[in-house]
Amino acid sequence: KAFATSVDLEAEEEFQKEKERMAERDDPTRQSAKEVKSVSGWGSWAGAGAPPPKKPRKLPPKLQAPMKKTENAPNRKDDGMGTVIINEKRLKKTSKFQLSEIPYPYKSREEYERALAGNLGQEWNTVQGAKEVTRPSVLVRAGKIIQPITKKAKGPKRGPAKF
């Protein structure tokens, strides 16, 4: 960083602050301000001259609940990377394009991904292979009317167009 300017340093500091804010926002172990353990005034008398509330009695050790393990914040994928922010939230918009299970002819995820990774163009395949890979699954003559799939056709049915 021999030639770093003040603008570069400010941008880098701002990026680090943004990354820390995102990590804090996405941390599942943090407690929000809304989660208050007890409300003042509930369970005890309040007001001027009221005695201080009694402290809750402690149970003997053998009757106490087991100690909870302290949950450390899970490591983020971008912890070791200084110039990267990885969003780990599930995106609803992209979830409709993701498969829930592997399609039939494939046995594993790796096999399916390997099949998708292959290139389809004529530059990488033979002419016959490119035609076979890019061939449409349904062939219809140009100009032919395709009737939509419906339970019940509306109005009188008319025959197909004759060419």
PDB file of C-alpha atoms in Angstrom, residues 3-159:
ATOM      1  CA  PHE A   3       0.593   4.525  -3.046  1.00  0.00           C
ATOM      2  CA  ALA A   4      -2.654   4.341  -1.057  1.00  0.00           C
ATOM      3  CA  THR A   5      -4.520   7.634  -0.926  1.00  0.00           C
ATOM      4  CA  SER A   6      -6.805   8.854   1.822  1.00  0.00           C
ATOM      5  CA  VAL A   7      -9.834   8.070  -0.364  1.00  0.00           C
ATOM      6  CA  ASP A   8      -8.695   4.457  -0.732  1.00  0.00           C
ATOM      7  CA  LEU A   9      -8.167   4.129   3.002  1.00  0.00           C
ATOM      8  CA  GLU A  10     -11.584   5.646   3.752  1.00  0.00           C
ATOM      9  CA  ALA A  11     -13.257   3.280   1.294  1.00  0.00           C
ATOM     10  CA  GLU A  12     -11.477   0.316   2.866  1.00  0.00           C
ATOM     11  CA  GLU A  13     -12.500   1.382   6.382  1.00  0.00           C
ATOM     12  CA  GLU A  14     -16.094   1.889   5.228  1.00  0.00           C
ATOM     13  CA  PHE A  15     -16.089  -1.574   3.640  1.00  0.00           C
ATOM     14  CA  GLN A  16     -14.802  -3.157   6.870  1.00  0.00           C
ATOM     15  CA  LYS A  17     -17.509  -1.355   8.890  1.00  0.00           C
ATOM     16  CA  GLU A  18     -20.193  -2.569   6.446  1.00  0.00           C
ATOM     17  CA  LYS A  19     -18.860  -6.129   6.717  1.00  0.00           C
ATOM     18  CA  GLU A  20     -18.949  -5.959  10.533  1.00  0.00           C
ATOM     19  CA  ARG A  21     -22.530  -4.596  10.453  1.00  0.00           C
ATOM     20  CA  MET A  22     -23.646  -7.444   8.193  1.00  0.00           C
ATOM     21  CA  ALA A  23     -21.941 -10.041  10.401  1.00  0.00           C
ATOM     22  CA  GLU A  24     -23.622  -8.552  13.472  1.00  0.00           C
ATOM     23  CA  ARG A  25     -27.013  -8.422  11.730  1.00  0.00           C
ATOM     24  CA  ASP A  26     -26.815 -12.043  10.568  1.00  0.00           C
ATOM     25  CA  ASP A  27     -25.504 -13.406  13.888  1.00  0.00           C
ATOM     26  CA  PRO A  28     -28.143 -15.874  15.181  1.00  0.00           C
ATOM     27  CA  THR A  29     -26.816 -15.800  18.751  1.00  0.00           C
ATOM     28  CA  ARG A  30     -27.295 -12.073  19.351  1.00  0.00           C
ATOM     29  CA  GLN A  31     -30.239 -10.995  21.442  1.00  0.00           C
ATOM     30  CA  SER A  32     -32.361  -8.168  20.201  1.00  0.00           C
ATOM     31  CA  ALA A  33     -33.396  -5.234  22.379  1.00  0.00           C
ATOM     32  CA  LYS A  34     -36.995  -6.485  22.225  1.00  0.00           C
ATOM     33  CA  GLU A  35     -36.165  -9.630  24.203  1.00  0.00           C
ATOM     34  CA  VAL A  36     -36.360  -8.483  27.804  1.00  0.00           C
ATOM     35  CA  LYS A  37     -36.143 -11.189  30.471  1.00  0.00           C
ATOM     36  CA  SER A  38     -38.481  -9.482  32.928  1.00  0.00           C
ATOM     37  CA  VAL A  39     -40.662  -6.426  33.050  1.00  0.00           C
ATOM     38  CA  SER A  40     -40.128  -3.994  35.900  1.00  0.00           C
ATOM     39  CA  GLY A  41     -43.033  -3.947  38.340  1.00  0.00           C
ATOM     40  CA  TRP A  42     -44.328  -7.409  37.504  1.00  0.00           C
ATOM     41  CA  GLY A  43     -44.111  -9.944  40.303  1.00  0.00           C
ATOM     42  CA  SER A  44     -43.368  -7.407  43.045  1.00  0.00           C
ATOM     43  CA  TRP A  45     -44.923  -4.386  44.659  1.00  0.00           C
ATOM     44  CA  ALA A  46     -43.747  -1.068  43.337  1.00  0.00           C
ATOM     45  CA  GLY A  47     -44.008   2.510  44.415  1.00  0.00           C
ATOM     46  CA  ALA A  48     -42.587   4.873  47.015  1.00  0.00           C
ATOM     47  CA  GLY A  49     -41.715   3.149  50.278  1.00  0.00           C
ATOM     48  CA  ALA A  50     -42.164  -0.382  48.929  1.00  0.00           C
ATOM     49  CA  PRO A  51     -39.657  -2.943  50.145  1.00  0.00           C
ATOM     50  CA  PRO A  52     -37.074  -4.117  47.619  1.00  0.00           C
ATOM     51  CA  PRO A  53     -38.115  -7.261  45.727  1.00  0.00           C
ATOM     52  CA  LYS A  54     -36.950 -10.586  47.107  1.00  0.00           C
ATOM     53  CA  LYS A  55     -34.289 -12.408  45.177  1.00  0.00           C
ATOM     54  CA  PRO A  56     -35.419 -15.746  43.767  1.00  0.00           C
ATOM     55  CA  ARG A  57     -34.397 -18.744  45.848  1.00  0.00           C
ATOM     56  CA  LYS A  58     -31.740 -21.004  44.437  1.00  0.00           C
ATOM     57  CA  LEU A  59     -32.429 -24.686  44.151  1.00  0.00           C
ATOM     58  CA  PRO A  60     -29.949 -27.209  45.508  1.00  0.00           C
ATOM     59  CA  PRO A  61     -27.365 -28.216  42.901  1.00  0.00           C
ATOM     60  CA  LYS A  62     -28.911 -31.634  42.262  1.00  0.00           C
ATOM     61  CA  LEU A  63     -32.301 -30.035  41.410  1.00  0.00           C
ATOM     62  CA  GLN A  64     -30.957 -27.239  39.190  1.00  0.00           C
ATOM     63  CA  ALA A  65     -31.316 -27.405  35.427  1.00  0.00           C
ATOM     64  CA  PRO A  66     -28.154 -28.448  33.586  1.00  0.00           C
ATOM     65  CA  MET A  67     -25.899 -25.614  32.480  1.00  0.00           C
ATOM     66  CA  LYS A  68     -26.495 -24.442  28.947  1.00  0.00           C
ATOM     67  CA  LYS A  69     -23.569 -24.514  26.597  1.00  0.00           C
ATOM     68  CA  THR A  70     -22.532 -21.069  25.467  1.00  0.00           C
ATOM     69  CA  GLU A  71     -23.175 -20.796  21.771  1.00  0.00           C
ATOM     70  CA  ASN A  72     -20.374 -19.175  19.877  1.00  0.00           C
ATOM     71  CA  ALA A  73     -21.299 -17.369  16.709  1.00  0.00           C
ATOM     72  CA  PRO A  74     -20.810 -19.737  13.763  1.00  0.00           C
ATOM     73  CA  ASN A  75     -17.929 -18.910  11.479  1.00  0.00           C
ATOM     74  CA  ARG A  76     -18.911 -17.006   8.385  1.00  0.00           C
ATOM     75  CA  LYS A  77     -17.685 -18.064   4.967  1.00  0.00           C
ATOM     76  CA  ASP A  78     -16.091 -14.657   4.427  1.00  0.00           C
ATOM     77  CA  ASP A  79     -14.201 -14.468   7.760  1.00  0.00           C
ATOM     78  CA  GLY A  80     -10.744 -15.014   6.281  1.00  0.00           C
ATOM     79  CA  MET A  81     -11.339 -12.847   3.228  1.00  0.00           C
ATOM     80  CA  GLY A  82     -10.700  -9.155   3.714  1.00  0.00           C
ATOM     81  CA  THR A  83     -12.315  -7.793   0.563  1.00  0.00           C
ATOM     82  CA  VAL A  84     -15.331 -10.088   0.238  1.00  0.00           C
ATOM     83  CA  ILE A  85     -18.826 -10.143   1.753  1.00  0.00           C
ATOM     84  CA  ILE A  86     -20.766 -13.383   1.263  1.00  0.00           C
ATOM     85  CA  ASN A  87     -24.514 -13.207   1.858  1.00  0.00           C
ATOM     86  CA  GLU A  88     -25.504 -16.459   3.581  1.00  0.00           C
ATOM     87  CA  LYS A  89     -29.232 -15.756   3.710  1.00  0.00           C
ATOM     88  CA  ARG A  90     -31.624 -17.857   1.651  1.00  0.00           C
ATOM     89  CA  LEU A  91     -32.980 -15.872  -1.284  1.00  0.00           C
ATOM     90  CA  LYS A  92     -36.614 -16.624  -2.076  1.00  0.00           C
ATOM     91  CA  LYS A  93     -36.300 -15.291  -5.625  1.00  0.00           C
ATOM     92  CA  THR A  94     -33.570 -17.757  -6.545  1.00  0.00           C
ATOM     93  CA  SER A  95     -35.014 -20.728  -4.654  1.00  0.00           C
ATOM     94  CA  LYS A  96     -37.581 -21.399  -7.387  1.00  0.00           C
ATOM     95  CA  PHE A  97     -34.710 -22.074  -9.813  1.00  0.00           C
ATOM     96  CA  GLN A  98     -33.024 -24.590  -7.497  1.00  0.00           C
ATOM     97  CA  LEU A  99     -33.815 -28.287  -7.592  1.00  0.00           C
ATOM     98  CA  SER A 100     -35.108 -30.055  -4.507  1.00  0.00           C
ATOM     99  CA  GLU A 101     -33.974 -33.461  -5.755  1.00  0.00           C
ATOM    100  CA  ILE A 102     -31.704 -34.886  -8.434  1.00  0.00           C
ATOM    101  CA  PRO A 103     -33.415 -35.573 -11.816  1.00  0.00           C
ATOM    102  CA  TYR A 104     -34.057 -39.207 -12.758  1.00  0.00           C
ATOM    103  CA  PRO A 105     -31.192 -40.462 -14.891  1.00  0.00           C
ATOM    104  CA  TYR A 106     -28.525 -39.120 -12.510  1.00  0.00           C
ATOM    105  CA  LYS A 107     -27.390 -40.934  -9.368  1.00  0.00           C
ATOM    106  CA  SER A 108     -25.511 -38.155  -7.546  1.00  0.00           C
ATOM    107  CA  ARG A 109     -25.248 -34.398  -7.424  1.00  0.00           C
ATOM    108  CA  GLU A 110     -21.705 -34.477  -8.825  1.00  0.00           C
ATOM    109  CA  GLU A 111     -22.838 -36.519 -11.837  1.00  0.00           C
ATOM    110  CA  TYR A 112     -25.681 -34.059 -12.550  1.00  0.00           C
ATOM    111  CA  GLU A 113     -23.407 -31.023 -12.224  1.00  0.00           C
ATOM    112  CA  ARG A 114     -20.819 -32.656 -14.486  1.00  0.00           C
ATOM    113  CA  ALA A 115     -23.499 -33.175 -17.142  1.00  0.00           C
ATOM    114  CA  LEU A 116     -24.579 -29.530 -16.903  1.00  0.00           C
ATOM    115  CA  ALA A 117     -21.009 -28.265 -17.076  1.00  0.00           C
ATOM    116  CA  GLY A 118     -20.558 -29.610 -20.609  1.00  0.00           C
ATOM    117  CA  ASN A 119     -20.652 -27.031 -23.395  1.00  0.00           C
ATOM    118  CA  LEU A 120     -23.413 -27.219 -25.998  1.00  0.00           C
ATOM    119  CA  GLY A 121     -22.208 -25.124 -28.939  1.00  0.00           C
ATOM    120  CA  GLN A 122     -20.836 -26.202 -32.302  1.00  0.00           C
ATOM    121  CA  GLU A 123     -17.418 -24.852 -31.361  1.00  0.00           C
ATOM    122  CA  TRP A 124     -16.926 -27.616 -28.779  1.00  0.00           C
ATOM    123  CA  ASN A 125     -18.970 -30.516 -30.231  1.00  0.00           C
ATOM    124  CA  THR A 126     -19.330 -32.163 -33.611  1.00  0.00           C
ATOM    125  CA  VAL A 127     -22.124 -30.890 -35.850  1.00  0.00           C
ATOM    126  CA  GLN A 128     -24.218 -34.028 -35.253  1.00  0.00           C
ATOM    127  CA  GLY A 129     -23.582 -33.905 -31.489  1.00  0.00           C
ATOM    128  CA  ALA A 130     -24.534 -30.221 -31.272  1.00  0.00           C
ATOM    129  CA  LYS A 131     -27.777 -30.904 -33.192  1.00  0.00           C
ATOM    130  CA  GLU A 132     -28.639 -33.790 -30.905  1.00  0.00           C
ATOM    131  CA  VAL A 133     -27.940 -31.835 -27.711  1.00  0.00           C
ATOM    132  CA  THR A 134     -29.883 -28.719 -28.796  1.00  0.00           C
ATOM    133  CA  ARG A 135     -32.798 -30.553 -30.474  1.00  0.00           C
ATOM    134  CA  PRO A 136     -36.162 -29.402 -29.065  1.00  0.00           C
ATOM    135  CA  SER A 137     -38.186 -32.006 -27.192  1.00  0.00           C
ATOM    136  CA  VAL A 138     -41.410 -31.181 -29.109  1.00  0.00           C
ATOM    137  CA  LEU A 139     -41.460 -30.564 -32.843  1.00  0.00           C
ATOM    138  CA  VAL A 140     -44.334 -28.619 -34.439  1.00  0.00           C
ATOM    139  CA  ARG A 141     -44.700 -27.498 -38.029  1.00  0.00           C
ATOM    140  CA  ALA A 142     -44.372 -23.749 -38.514  1.00  0.00           C
ATOM    141  CA  GLY A 143     -47.784 -22.012 -38.529  1.00  0.00           C
ATOM    142  CA  LYS A 144     -49.652 -24.885 -36.887  1.00  0.00           C
ATOM    143  CA  ILE A 145     -52.049 -23.811 -34.134  1.00  0.00           C
ATOM    144  CA  ILE A 146     -51.338 -25.391 -30.772  1.00  0.00           C
ATOM    145  CA  GLN A 147     -54.451 -25.785 -28.651  1.00  0.00           C
ATOM    146  CA  PRO A 148     -53.922 -24.809 -25.007  1.00  0.00           C
ATOM    147  CA  ILE A 149     -54.439 -27.441 -22.338  1.00  0.00           C
ATOM    148  CA  THR A 150     -57.735 -26.781 -20.571  1.00  0.00           C
ATOM    149  CA  LYS A 151     -60.266 -28.844 -18.664  1.00  0.00           C
ATOM    150  CA  LYS A 152     -63.155 -27.577 -20.733  1.00  0.00           C
ATOM    151  CA  ALA A 153     -62.932 -25.578 -23.940  1.00  0.00           C
ATOM    152  CA  LYS A 154     -64.806 -22.287 -23.894  1.00  0.00           C
ATOM    153  CA  GLY A 155     -67.160 -21.669 -26.821  1.00  0.00           C
ATOM    154  CA  PRO A 156     -67.544 -23.733 -29.982  1.00  0.00           C
ATOM    155  CA  LYS A 157     -64.555 -25.775 -31.066  1.00  0.00           C
ATOM    156  CA  ARG A 158     -63.131 -24.983 -34.413  1.00  0.00           C
ATOM    157  CA  GLY A 159     -60.992 -27.237 -36.476  1.00  0.00           C
TER     158      GLY A 159
END
